[in-house]
PDB file of C-alpha atoms and ligand atoms in Angstrom:
ATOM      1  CA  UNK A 162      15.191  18.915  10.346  1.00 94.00           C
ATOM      2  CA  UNK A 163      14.073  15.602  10.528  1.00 95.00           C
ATOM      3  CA  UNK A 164      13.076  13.468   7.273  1.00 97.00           C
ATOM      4  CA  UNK A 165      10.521  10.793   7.871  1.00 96.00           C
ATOM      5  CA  UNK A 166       9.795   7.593   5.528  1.00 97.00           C
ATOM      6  CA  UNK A 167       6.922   6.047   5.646  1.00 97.00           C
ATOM      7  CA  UNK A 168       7.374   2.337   3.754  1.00 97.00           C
ATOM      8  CA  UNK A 169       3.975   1.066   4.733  1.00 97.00           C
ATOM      9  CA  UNK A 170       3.853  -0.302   1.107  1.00 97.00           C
ATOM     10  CA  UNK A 171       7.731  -1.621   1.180  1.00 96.00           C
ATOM     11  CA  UNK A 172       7.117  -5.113   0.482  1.00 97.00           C
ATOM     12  CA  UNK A 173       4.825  -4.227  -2.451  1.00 98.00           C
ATOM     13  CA  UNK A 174       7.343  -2.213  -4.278  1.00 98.00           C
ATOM     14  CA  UNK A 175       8.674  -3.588  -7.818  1.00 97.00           C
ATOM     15  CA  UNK A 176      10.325  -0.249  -8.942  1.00 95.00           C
ATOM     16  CA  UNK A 177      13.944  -0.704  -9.555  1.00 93.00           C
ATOM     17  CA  UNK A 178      14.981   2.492  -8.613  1.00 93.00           C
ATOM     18  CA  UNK A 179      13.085   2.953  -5.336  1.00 94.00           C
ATOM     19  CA  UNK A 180      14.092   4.541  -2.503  1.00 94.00           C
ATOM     20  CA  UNK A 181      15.446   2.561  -0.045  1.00 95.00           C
ATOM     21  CA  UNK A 182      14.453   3.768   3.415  1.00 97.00           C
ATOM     22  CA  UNK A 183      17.305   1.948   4.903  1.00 97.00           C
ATOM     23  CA  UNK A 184      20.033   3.097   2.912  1.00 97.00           C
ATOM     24  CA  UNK A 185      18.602   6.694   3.663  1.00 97.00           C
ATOM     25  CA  UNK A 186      18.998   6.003   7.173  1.00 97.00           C
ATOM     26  CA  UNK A 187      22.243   4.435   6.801  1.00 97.00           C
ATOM     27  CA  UNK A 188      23.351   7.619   4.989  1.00 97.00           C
ATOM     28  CA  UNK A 189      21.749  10.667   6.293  1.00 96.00           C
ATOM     29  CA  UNK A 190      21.650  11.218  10.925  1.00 95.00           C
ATOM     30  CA  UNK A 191      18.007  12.712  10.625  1.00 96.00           C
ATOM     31  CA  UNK A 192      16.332  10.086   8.784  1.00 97.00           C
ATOM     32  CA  UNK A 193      13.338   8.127  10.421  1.00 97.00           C
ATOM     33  CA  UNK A 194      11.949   5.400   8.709  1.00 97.00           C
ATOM     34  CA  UNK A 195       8.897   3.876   9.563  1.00 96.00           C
ATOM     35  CA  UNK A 196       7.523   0.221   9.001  1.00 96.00           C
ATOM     36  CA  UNK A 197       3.865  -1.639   9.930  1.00 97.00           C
ATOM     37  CA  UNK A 198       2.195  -4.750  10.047  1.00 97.00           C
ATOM     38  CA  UNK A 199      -0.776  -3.282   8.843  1.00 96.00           C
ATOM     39  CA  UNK A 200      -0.274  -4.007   5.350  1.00 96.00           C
ATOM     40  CA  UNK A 201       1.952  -7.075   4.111  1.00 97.00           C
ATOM     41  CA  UNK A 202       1.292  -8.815   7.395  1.00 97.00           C
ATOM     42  CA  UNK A 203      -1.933  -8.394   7.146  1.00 95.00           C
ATOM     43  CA  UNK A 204      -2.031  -7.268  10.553  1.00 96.00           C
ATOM     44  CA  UNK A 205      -4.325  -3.601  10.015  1.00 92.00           C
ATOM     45  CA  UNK A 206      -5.837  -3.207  13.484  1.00 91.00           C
ATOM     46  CA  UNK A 207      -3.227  -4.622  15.791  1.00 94.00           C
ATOM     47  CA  UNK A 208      -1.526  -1.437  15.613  1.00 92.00           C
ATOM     48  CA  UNK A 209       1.989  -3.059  15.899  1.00 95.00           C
ATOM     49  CA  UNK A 210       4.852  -1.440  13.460  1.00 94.00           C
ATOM     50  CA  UNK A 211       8.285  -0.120  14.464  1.00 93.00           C
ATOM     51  CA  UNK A 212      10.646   2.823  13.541  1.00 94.00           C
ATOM     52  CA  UNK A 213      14.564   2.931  12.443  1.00 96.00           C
ATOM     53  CA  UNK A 214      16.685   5.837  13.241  1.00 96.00           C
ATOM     54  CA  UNK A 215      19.991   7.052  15.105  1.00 95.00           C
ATOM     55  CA  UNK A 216      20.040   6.413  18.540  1.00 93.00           C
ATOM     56  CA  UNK A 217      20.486  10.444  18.978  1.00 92.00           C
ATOM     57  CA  UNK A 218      16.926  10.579  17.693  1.00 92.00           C
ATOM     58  CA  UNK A 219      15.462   7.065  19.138  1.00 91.00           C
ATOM     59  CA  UNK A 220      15.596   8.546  22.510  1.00 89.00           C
ATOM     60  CA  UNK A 221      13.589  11.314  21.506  1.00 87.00           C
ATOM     61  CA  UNK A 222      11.093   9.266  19.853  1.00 84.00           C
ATOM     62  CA  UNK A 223      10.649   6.865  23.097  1.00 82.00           C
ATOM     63  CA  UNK A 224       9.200   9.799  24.871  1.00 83.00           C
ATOM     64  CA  UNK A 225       6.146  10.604  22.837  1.00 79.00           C
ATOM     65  CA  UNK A 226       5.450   6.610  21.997  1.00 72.00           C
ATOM     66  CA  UNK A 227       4.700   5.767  25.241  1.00 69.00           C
ATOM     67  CA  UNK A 228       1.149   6.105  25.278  1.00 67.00           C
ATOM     68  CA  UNK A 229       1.027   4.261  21.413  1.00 72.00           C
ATOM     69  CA  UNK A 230       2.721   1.410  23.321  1.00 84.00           C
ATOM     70  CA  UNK A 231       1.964  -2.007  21.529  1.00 90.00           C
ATOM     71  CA  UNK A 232       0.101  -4.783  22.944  1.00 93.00           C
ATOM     72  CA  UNK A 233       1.172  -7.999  23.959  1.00 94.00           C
ATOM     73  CA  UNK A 234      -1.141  -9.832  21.492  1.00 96.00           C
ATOM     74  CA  UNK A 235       0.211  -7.719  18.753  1.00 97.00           C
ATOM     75  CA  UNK A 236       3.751  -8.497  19.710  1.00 96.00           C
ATOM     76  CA  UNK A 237       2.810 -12.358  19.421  1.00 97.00           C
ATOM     77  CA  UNK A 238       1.038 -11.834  15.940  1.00 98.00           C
ATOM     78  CA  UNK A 239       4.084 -10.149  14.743  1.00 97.00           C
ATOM     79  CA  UNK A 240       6.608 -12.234  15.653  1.00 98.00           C
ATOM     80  CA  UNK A 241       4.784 -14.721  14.470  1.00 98.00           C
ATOM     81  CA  UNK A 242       4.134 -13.439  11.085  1.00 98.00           C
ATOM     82  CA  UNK A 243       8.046 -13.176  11.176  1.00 97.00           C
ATOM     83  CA  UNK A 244       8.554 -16.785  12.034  1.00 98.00           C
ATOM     84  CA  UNK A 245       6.567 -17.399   8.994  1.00 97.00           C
ATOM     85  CA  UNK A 246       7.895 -14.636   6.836  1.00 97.00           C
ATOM     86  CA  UNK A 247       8.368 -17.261   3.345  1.00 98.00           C
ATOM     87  CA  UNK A 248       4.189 -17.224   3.760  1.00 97.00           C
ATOM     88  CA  UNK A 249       4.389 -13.263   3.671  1.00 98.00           C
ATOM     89  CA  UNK A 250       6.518 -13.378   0.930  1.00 98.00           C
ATOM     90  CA  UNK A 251       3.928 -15.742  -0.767  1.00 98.00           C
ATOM     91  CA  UNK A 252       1.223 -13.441  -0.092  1.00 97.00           C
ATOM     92  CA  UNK A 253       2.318 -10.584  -1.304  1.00 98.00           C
ATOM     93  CA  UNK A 254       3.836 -11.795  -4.453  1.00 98.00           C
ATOM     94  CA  UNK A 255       0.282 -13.244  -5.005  1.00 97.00           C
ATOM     95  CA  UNK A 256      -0.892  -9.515  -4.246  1.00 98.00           C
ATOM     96  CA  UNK A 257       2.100  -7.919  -6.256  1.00 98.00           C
ATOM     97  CA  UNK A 258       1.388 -10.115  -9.611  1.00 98.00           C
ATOM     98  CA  UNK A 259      -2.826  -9.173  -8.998  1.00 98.00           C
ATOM     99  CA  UNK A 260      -1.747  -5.739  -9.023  1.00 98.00           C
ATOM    100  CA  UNK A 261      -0.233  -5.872 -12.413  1.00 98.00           C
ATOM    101  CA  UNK A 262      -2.649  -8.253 -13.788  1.00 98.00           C
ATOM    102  CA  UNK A 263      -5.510  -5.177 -13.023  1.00 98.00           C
ATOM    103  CA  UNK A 264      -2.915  -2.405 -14.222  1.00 98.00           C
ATOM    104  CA  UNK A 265      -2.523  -4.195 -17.482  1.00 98.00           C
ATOM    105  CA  UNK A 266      -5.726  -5.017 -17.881  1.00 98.00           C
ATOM    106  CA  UNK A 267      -7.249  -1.261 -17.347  1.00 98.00           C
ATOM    107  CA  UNK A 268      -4.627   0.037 -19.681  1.00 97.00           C
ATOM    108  CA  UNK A 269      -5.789  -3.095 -22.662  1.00 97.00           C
ATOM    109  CA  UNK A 270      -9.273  -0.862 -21.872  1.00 96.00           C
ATOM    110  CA  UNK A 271      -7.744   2.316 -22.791  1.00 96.00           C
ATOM    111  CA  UNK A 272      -7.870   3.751 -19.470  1.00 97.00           C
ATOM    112  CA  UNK A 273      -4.480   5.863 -18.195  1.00 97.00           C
ATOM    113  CA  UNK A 274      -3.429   4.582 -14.940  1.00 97.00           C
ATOM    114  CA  UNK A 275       0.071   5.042 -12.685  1.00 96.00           C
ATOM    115  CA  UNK A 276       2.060   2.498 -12.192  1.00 96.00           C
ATOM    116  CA  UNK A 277       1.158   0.411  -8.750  1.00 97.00           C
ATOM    117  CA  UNK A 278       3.610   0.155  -6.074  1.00 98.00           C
ATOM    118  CA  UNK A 279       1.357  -0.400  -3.303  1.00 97.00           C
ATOM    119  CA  UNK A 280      -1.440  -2.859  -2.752  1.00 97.00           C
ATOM    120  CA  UNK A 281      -4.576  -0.757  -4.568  1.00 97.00           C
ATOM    121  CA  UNK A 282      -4.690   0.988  -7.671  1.00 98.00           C
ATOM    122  CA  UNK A 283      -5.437   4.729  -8.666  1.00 98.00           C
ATOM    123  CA  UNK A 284      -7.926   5.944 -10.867  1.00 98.00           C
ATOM    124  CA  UNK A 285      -7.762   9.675 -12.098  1.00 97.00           C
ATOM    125  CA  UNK A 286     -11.233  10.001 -12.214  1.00 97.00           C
ATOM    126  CA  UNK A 287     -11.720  13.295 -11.101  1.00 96.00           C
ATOM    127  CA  UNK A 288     -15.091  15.038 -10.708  1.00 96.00           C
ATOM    128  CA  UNK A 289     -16.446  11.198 -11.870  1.00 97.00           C
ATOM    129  CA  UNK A 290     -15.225   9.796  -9.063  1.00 97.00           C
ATOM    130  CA  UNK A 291     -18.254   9.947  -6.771  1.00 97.00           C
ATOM    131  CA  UNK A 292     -20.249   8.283  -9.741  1.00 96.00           C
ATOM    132  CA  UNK A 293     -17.480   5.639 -10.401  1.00 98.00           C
ATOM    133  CA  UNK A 294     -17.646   4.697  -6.439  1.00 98.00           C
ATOM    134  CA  UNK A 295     -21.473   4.145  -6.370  1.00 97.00           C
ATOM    135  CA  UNK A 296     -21.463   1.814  -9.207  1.00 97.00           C
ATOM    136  CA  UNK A 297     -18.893  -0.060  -7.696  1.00 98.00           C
ATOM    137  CA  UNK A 298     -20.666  -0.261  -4.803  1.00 97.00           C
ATOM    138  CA  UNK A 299     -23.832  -1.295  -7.011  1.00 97.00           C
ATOM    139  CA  UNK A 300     -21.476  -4.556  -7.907  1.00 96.00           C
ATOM    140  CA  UNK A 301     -20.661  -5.307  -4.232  1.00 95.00           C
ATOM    141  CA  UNK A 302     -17.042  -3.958  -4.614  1.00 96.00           C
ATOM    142  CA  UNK A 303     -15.776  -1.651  -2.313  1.00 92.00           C
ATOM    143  CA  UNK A 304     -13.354   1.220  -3.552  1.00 97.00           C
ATOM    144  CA  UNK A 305     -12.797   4.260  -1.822  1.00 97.00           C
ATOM    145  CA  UNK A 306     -13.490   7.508  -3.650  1.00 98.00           C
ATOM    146  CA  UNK A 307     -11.235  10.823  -2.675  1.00 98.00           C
ATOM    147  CA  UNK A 308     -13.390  14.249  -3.616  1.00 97.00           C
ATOM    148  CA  UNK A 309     -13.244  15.272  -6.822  1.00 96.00           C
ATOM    149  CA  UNK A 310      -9.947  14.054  -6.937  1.00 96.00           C
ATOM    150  CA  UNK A 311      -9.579  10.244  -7.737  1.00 97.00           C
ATOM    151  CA  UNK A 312     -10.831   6.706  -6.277  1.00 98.00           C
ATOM    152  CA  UNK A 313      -8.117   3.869  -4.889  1.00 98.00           C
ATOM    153  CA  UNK A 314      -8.980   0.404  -5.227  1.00 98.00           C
ATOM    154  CA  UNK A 315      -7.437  -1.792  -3.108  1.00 97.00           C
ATOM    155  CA  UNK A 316      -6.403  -5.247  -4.796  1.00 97.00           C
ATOM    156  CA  UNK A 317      -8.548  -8.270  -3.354  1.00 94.00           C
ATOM    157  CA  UNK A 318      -8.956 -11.475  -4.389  1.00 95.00           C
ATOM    158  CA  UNK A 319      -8.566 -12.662  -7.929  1.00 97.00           C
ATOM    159  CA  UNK A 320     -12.207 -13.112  -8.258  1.00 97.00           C
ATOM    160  CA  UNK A 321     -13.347  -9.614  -7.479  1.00 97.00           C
ATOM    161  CA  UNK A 322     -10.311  -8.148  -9.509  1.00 98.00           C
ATOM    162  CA  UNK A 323     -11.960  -9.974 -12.695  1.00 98.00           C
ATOM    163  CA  UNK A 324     -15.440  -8.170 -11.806  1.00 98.00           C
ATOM    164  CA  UNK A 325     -12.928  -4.939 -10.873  1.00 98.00           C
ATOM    165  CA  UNK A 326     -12.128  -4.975 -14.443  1.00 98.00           C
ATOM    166  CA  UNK A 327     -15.545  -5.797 -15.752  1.00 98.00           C
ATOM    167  CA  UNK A 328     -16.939  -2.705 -14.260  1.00 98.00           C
ATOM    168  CA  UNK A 329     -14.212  -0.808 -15.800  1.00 98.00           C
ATOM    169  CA  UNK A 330     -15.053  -2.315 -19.424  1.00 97.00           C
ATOM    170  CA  UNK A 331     -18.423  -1.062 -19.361  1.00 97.00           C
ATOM    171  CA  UNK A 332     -17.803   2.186 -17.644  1.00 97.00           C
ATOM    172  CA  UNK A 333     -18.016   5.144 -20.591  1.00 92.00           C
ATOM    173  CA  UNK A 334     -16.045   8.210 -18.385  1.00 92.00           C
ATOM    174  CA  UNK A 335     -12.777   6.109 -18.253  1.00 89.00           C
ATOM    175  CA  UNK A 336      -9.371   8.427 -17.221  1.00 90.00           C
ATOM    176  CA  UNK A 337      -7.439   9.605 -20.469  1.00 79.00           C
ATOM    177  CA  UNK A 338      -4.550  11.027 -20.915  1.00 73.00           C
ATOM    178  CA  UNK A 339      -5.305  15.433 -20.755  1.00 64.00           C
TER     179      UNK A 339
HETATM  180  C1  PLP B 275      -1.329   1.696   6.531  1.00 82.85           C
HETATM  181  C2  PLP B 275      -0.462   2.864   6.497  1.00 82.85           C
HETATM  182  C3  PLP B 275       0.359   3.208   7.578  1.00 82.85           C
HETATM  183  C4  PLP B 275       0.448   2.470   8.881  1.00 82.85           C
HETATM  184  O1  PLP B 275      -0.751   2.139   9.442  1.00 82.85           O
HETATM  185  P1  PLP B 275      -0.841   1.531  10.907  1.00 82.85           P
HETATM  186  O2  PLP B 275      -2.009   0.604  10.829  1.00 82.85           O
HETATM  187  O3  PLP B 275      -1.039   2.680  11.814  1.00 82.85           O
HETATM  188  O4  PLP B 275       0.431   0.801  11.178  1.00 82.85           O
HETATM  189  C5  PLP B 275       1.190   4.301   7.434  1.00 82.85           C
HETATM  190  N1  PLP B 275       1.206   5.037   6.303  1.00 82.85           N
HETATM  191  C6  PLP B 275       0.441   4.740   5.250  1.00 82.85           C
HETATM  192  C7  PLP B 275       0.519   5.587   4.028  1.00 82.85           C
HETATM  193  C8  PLP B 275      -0.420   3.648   5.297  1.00 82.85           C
HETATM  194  O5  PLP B 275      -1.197   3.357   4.244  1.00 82.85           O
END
């Protein structure tokens, strides 16, 4: 059996006790961990990330990513992302501490939120979620609505955060604890 980790949100993390992908691998043969660009380098589109596992398993791996081969330009942009890695960092700190400023402020509303280890936020808004989408989208903010299930807001600039959190204020079907 093979175990696969997907850290696509690694960078974002804050939780003490995390898992740490690496260690996992270090530890365990059948462990594949999995990284992108997409998200802390900003890099969504380029389609450039990379795997870590045992050689033993590598090899299989190399076969079937063949035809998911990256690019040449993304190979550039992601080196040089990692060339500037301190203005990563920078970013995502900014991102990290945006995060907790909308966490906080949803749960001085009242509403019941997880804690945020990625770069969006989840509302349990169940069969209100379609509603709670639209009005966003009625205030120019984008948020992404799952079903009946729950919407994810990804964190954006501090500016649309603040209006973020002013739509929450006045919305009256807010998620509570059941
Ligand atoms: C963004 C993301 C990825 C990786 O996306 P790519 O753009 O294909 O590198 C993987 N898993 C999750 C959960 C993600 O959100």
């Amino acid at each position: 059996m093979v175990i696969v980790i997907d850290e696509a949100y690694q960078e974002f993390v804050r939780a003490e006790h995390a898992v740490d992908g690496i260690e996992m691998y270090r530890k365990y043969p059948n462990v594949v961990v999995l990284r992108t660009f997409s998200k802390a380098h900003g890099l969504a589109g380029l389609r450039v990330g990379y795997s870590v596992s045992n050689p033993d398993l590598t090899q299989h791996l190399r076969v079937a990513a063949t035809p998911f081969a990256v690019s040449q330009i993304a190979e550039r942009a992601a080196v040089t992302s990692l060339r500037n890695f301190s203005q990563v960092v920078e970013r995502v700190q900014s991102l990290v501490d945006e995060r907790d400023r909308v966490t906080a402020g949803l749960r001085e509303l009242g509403w019941v939120v997880p804690d945020a280890q990625g770069n969006f936020v989840w509302l349990d808004l169940g069969e209100n979620s379609a509603d709670f989408a639209a009005l966003a989208g009625e205030r120019a903010l984008s948020v992404r609505a799952f079903g009946n299930e729950g919407v994810r807001v990804s964190i954006g600039e501090e500016e649309a955060n603040t209006r973020f959190l002013e739509l929450c204020a006045d919305y009256t079907k807010p998620p509570r604890r059941s």
